[in-house]
């Protein structure tokens, strides 16, 4: 019997949604003109109108769930700016800025920091390379921090000192899952001590990181390779409603068994850039 089956047999807890505030960026300039992850294929055509329509559905879904969505203006020449999760990491009104790995995205760091500054956040210019909430996930009072492809482990110490929280370093090993938010979904961001609080793809991590995840979250949802392979884990939960890729049907069933309400959206066009639901969403914690 797997962990998943054991947990599924436990009576699903009552799940309580709570309203959130997100930052998004309309994909007006979306295209794939360079390749910085295995998903991106610059020779393959993209359809910006379709990207906009799919993105709008995600936006409308959040509004329909009672969340607040703020918008940062897209910048011409920064096609990946739609992936706002990478624009920073925001807790307690402090916005830790991003410093991107690849030159193609570097100008996004200041663009997002300007927005944070103009909207009342205490902006902290980063000293180390990091890609914001792509690699930093808040679970209760703990920050799960990814490294291996993008964010440097030195940024993990920087974040620990800045936010005064425990930071757990996790090393990613599969280039298809290059950001932590492609390999882990946080199911209830407000509950730290829940051993079932995350869903993840074991094969995305090195042995040491996997041991840490198994120890901390013995009752986590283990997603299948197929769901993960369309970035099914790249999802947003408010504690009850979990917005996921509509094609992640196995994950959808697992979430239902645990008492969550999965809501599928199709972001197939944005998947061409290597991003999904979570990548297009940055949580603003004021
Ligand atoms: N093309 C972008 C990149 O490779 C996609 C970013 C996806 N964002 C995320 N939070 N996983 O940087």
XYZ file of C-alpha atoms and ligand atoms in Angstrom:
298
model
C 0.000 0.000 0.000
C 1.385 3.396 -0.906
C 1.350 6.528 1.216
C -1.287 7.912 -1.106
C -3.678 5.040 -0.543
C -3.202 5.123 3.212
C -3.919 8.829 3.387
C -6.835 8.559 0.982
C -8.504 6.113 3.330
C -8.351 8.571 6.187
C -11.475 10.714 6.314
C -10.734 13.858 4.287
C -10.242 16.806 6.565
C -12.512 19.784 6.231
C -10.647 22.142 3.953
C -10.969 25.865 4.438
C -10.192 28.284 1.620
C -8.794 31.676 2.483
C -8.670 34.720 0.209
C -5.297 35.504 -1.326
C -3.694 38.312 -3.274
C -1.750 37.459 -6.403
C 0.403 39.368 -8.843
C 0.069 38.463 -12.511
C 1.423 39.799 -15.810
C -0.641 39.716 -19.002
C 1.242 37.773 -21.728
C 0.993 40.572 -24.287
C 4.543 39.959 -25.456
C 4.561 36.206 -24.965
C 6.557 34.127 -27.446
C 9.410 31.635 -27.354
C 12.392 33.401 -28.910
C 15.199 31.762 -26.881
C 15.746 28.462 -25.116
C 16.617 28.426 -21.412
C 14.767 25.252 -20.427
C 14.023 21.962 -22.237
C 10.391 22.937 -22.853
C 11.269 25.929 -25.027
C 11.602 25.361 -28.765
C 12.145 28.705 -30.544
C 11.500 27.206 -33.986
C 8.024 26.080 -32.940
C 5.346 28.759 -33.524
C 3.513 30.305 -30.577
C 0.140 32.025 -30.570
C 0.074 35.139 -28.405
C -3.714 35.574 -28.751
C -4.225 32.052 -27.444
C -1.780 32.685 -24.597
C -3.752 35.806 -23.666
C -7.088 33.947 -23.760
C -5.778 31.067 -21.616
C -4.151 33.475 -19.177
C -7.462 35.380 -18.921
C -9.212 32.163 -17.895
C -6.711 31.724 -15.071
C -7.216 35.347 -14.008
C -11.018 34.942 -14.097
C -10.748 31.719 -12.082
C -8.918 33.530 -9.272
C -11.442 36.380 -9.286
C -14.293 33.860 -9.255
C -12.756 32.223 -6.164
C -12.753 35.586 -4.379
C -9.018 36.274 -4.644
C -7.516 39.664 -5.456
C -5.287 39.903 -8.512
C -2.917 42.806 -9.077
C -1.208 43.366 -12.407
C 2.283 44.406 -13.399
C 2.661 45.948 -16.858
C 4.282 43.609 -19.377
C 7.494 44.906 -20.947
C 8.190 44.476 -24.678
C 11.186 42.228 -25.247
C 10.621 40.268 -22.011
C 8.456 37.374 -23.246
C 8.888 35.360 -20.018
C 7.586 38.166 -17.804
C 4.194 36.408 -17.792
C 5.763 33.942 -15.328
C 5.341 36.324 -12.413
C 6.192 33.658 -9.817
C 9.823 34.341 -10.719
C 9.553 38.078 -10.075
C 10.301 37.888 -6.343
C 9.380 36.320 -3.016
C 7.069 38.304 -0.775
C 6.356 37.732 2.933
C 5.336 40.233 5.649
C 5.271 43.059 3.104
C 8.967 42.477 2.358
C 9.673 41.852 -1.315
C 12.925 39.988 -1.931
C 13.795 40.752 -5.527
C 14.806 38.267 -8.184
C 18.183 38.041 -9.876
C 17.820 35.853 -12.926
C 20.191 33.097 -14.021
C 20.046 33.817 -17.746
C 20.758 37.194 -19.385
C 17.514 36.893 -21.401
C 15.466 37.394 -18.221
C 17.735 39.657 -16.183
C 15.803 42.858 -16.902
C 12.734 41.346 -15.277
C 14.349 41.641 -11.823
C 14.329 45.477 -11.749
C 10.937 45.617 -13.533
C 9.336 43.613 -10.726
C 11.259 45.472 -8.000
C 9.999 48.787 -9.418
C 6.448 47.464 -9.184
C 6.941 46.289 -5.573
C 8.396 49.661 -4.613
C 5.552 51.584 -6.249
C 2.985 49.420 -4.442
C 4.155 49.879 -0.876
C 6.443 46.885 -0.413
C 9.752 47.026 1.405
C 12.007 46.004 -1.495
C 15.232 44.106 -0.833
C 17.685 43.959 -3.713
C 19.073 40.396 -3.822
C 22.778 39.662 -3.454
C 22.547 36.210 -4.999
C 21.011 34.658 -8.083
C 17.450 33.561 -7.334
C 14.225 33.214 -9.300
C 11.706 34.159 -6.637
C 8.750 31.961 -5.890
C 9.815 29.627 -8.672
C 12.317 28.261 -6.145
C 10.970 29.465 -2.767
C 7.775 27.926 -1.427
C 6.287 28.940 1.920
C 4.740 26.060 3.860
C 3.505 27.276 7.220
C 6.564 28.999 8.685
C 9.045 26.949 6.698
C 10.509 27.960 3.351
C 11.264 25.112 0.953
C 14.053 26.341 -1.299
C 15.118 24.854 -4.613
C 18.538 24.834 -6.221
C 20.319 22.850 -8.905
C 19.322 24.729 -12.051
C 18.406 28.322 -11.219
C 18.530 29.797 -7.703
C 21.958 29.572 -6.034
C 22.069 27.930 -2.611
C 23.629 31.146 -1.267
C 20.270 32.820 -1.897
C 18.752 30.328 0.544
C 20.885 31.697 3.395
C 20.023 35.218 2.296
C 16.300 34.395 2.471
C 16.664 32.685 5.873
C 18.318 35.790 7.334
C 15.884 38.175 5.649
C 12.650 36.491 6.696
C 13.854 34.857 9.947
C 12.350 31.524 8.982
C 13.651 28.003 8.568
C 14.843 27.374 5.047
C 15.094 23.800 3.774
C 17.359 23.366 0.768
C 16.172 20.884 -1.861
C 18.261 19.980 -4.897
C 16.578 19.427 -8.247
C 18.200 16.983 -10.672
C 15.917 16.707 -13.728
C 16.234 19.636 -16.177
C 12.533 19.344 -17.088
C 11.738 20.309 -13.500
C 14.170 23.173 -13.188
C 12.227 25.264 -10.644
C 10.969 23.930 -7.310
C 7.404 24.922 -8.219
C 7.454 22.450 -11.116
C 8.198 19.555 -8.741
C 6.284 20.455 -5.547
C 2.766 21.779 -5.003
C 1.924 23.349 -1.641
C -1.616 22.329 -0.717
C -2.245 24.471 2.332
C 0.227 27.321 2.504
C -0.970 28.327 5.978
C -0.516 25.003 7.768
C 3.068 24.104 8.550
C 2.756 20.981 10.665
C 0.524 18.982 8.313
C 2.514 15.947 7.144
C 0.296 15.697 4.059
C 0.706 19.308 3.083
C 2.496 18.949 -0.231
C 2.366 16.981 -3.464
C 5.610 16.189 -5.261
C 7.457 14.239 -7.913
C 10.128 12.087 -6.184
C 12.256 11.592 -9.315
C 12.880 15.341 -9.580
C 15.116 15.365 -6.453
C 18.491 14.047 -5.361
C 18.573 11.338 -2.677
C 19.299 13.695 0.212
C 16.416 16.008 -0.666
C 14.068 13.081 -1.155
C 14.920 11.800 2.332
C 14.090 15.235 3.757
C 10.740 15.334 1.940
C 9.818 11.812 3.062
C 10.705 12.647 6.647
C 8.807 15.948 6.784
C 5.795 15.003 4.681
C 5.251 11.230 5.040
C 1.629 11.602 3.935
C 2.284 13.820 0.896
C 0.590 13.165 -2.422
C 3.040 11.445 -4.753
C 2.137 12.464 -8.280
C 2.706 10.326 -11.334
C 5.269 11.080 -14.039
C 2.524 11.711 -16.575
C 0.813 14.442 -14.541
C 4.177 15.988 -13.720
C 5.222 15.881 -17.375
C 2.615 18.522 -18.256
C 3.596 20.567 -15.192
C 0.555 19.328 -13.263
C 2.300 20.105 -9.971
C 2.640 23.721 -10.963
C -0.570 24.674 -9.178
C -2.077 27.162 -6.737
C -4.057 26.243 -3.622
C -6.032 28.447 -1.264
C -6.365 25.616 1.239
C -9.410 24.123 -0.494
C -9.552 25.092 -4.164
C -6.516 23.909 -6.108
C -6.092 25.406 -9.571
C -4.250 22.844 -11.689
C -3.530 21.968 -15.327
C -6.727 20.441 -16.718
C -4.780 17.561 -18.243
C -3.431 16.437 -14.834
C -6.315 14.002 -14.298
C -4.480 11.663 -11.903
C -3.508 14.550 -9.646
C -7.082 15.811 -9.888
C -8.381 12.491 -8.536
C -5.755 12.422 -5.759
C -6.764 15.926 -4.672
C -10.454 15.008 -4.599
C -9.703 11.964 -2.443
C -8.026 14.271 0.068
C -10.977 16.635 0.273
C -9.638 19.381 -2.008
C -11.536 20.959 -4.871
C -9.330 20.766 -7.988
C -10.144 23.252 -10.755
C -8.573 22.534 -14.143
C -7.425 25.252 -16.510
C -5.759 24.831 -19.896
C -2.503 26.786 -20.196
C -1.110 24.705 -23.068
C 0.244 27.776 -24.873
C 2.180 28.947 -21.816
C 3.541 25.425 -21.392
C 5.532 26.108 -24.580
C 7.634 28.471 -22.474
C 7.968 25.864 -19.731
C 5.425 27.324 -17.317
C 2.001 26.549 -15.882
C -0.524 27.838 -13.353
C 1.895 28.559 -10.512
C 4.512 30.118 -12.777
C 1.943 32.735 -13.816
C 1.097 33.590 -10.201
C 3.084 35.339 -7.453
C 1.533 35.491 -4.008
C 1.648 38.909 -2.347
C 1.718 38.516 1.448
C 1.309 41.964 2.973
N 10.643 30.306 -19.716
C 10.692 30.525 -18.296
C 12.069 30.151 -17.778
O 12.634 29.185 -18.226
C 9.619 29.770 -17.594
C 9.509 30.080 -16.127
C 8.532 29.237 -15.404
N 8.325 29.715 -14.086
C 8.209 28.965 -12.977
N 7.882 29.548 -11.867
N 8.492 27.688 -12.984
O 12.628 30.803 -16.933
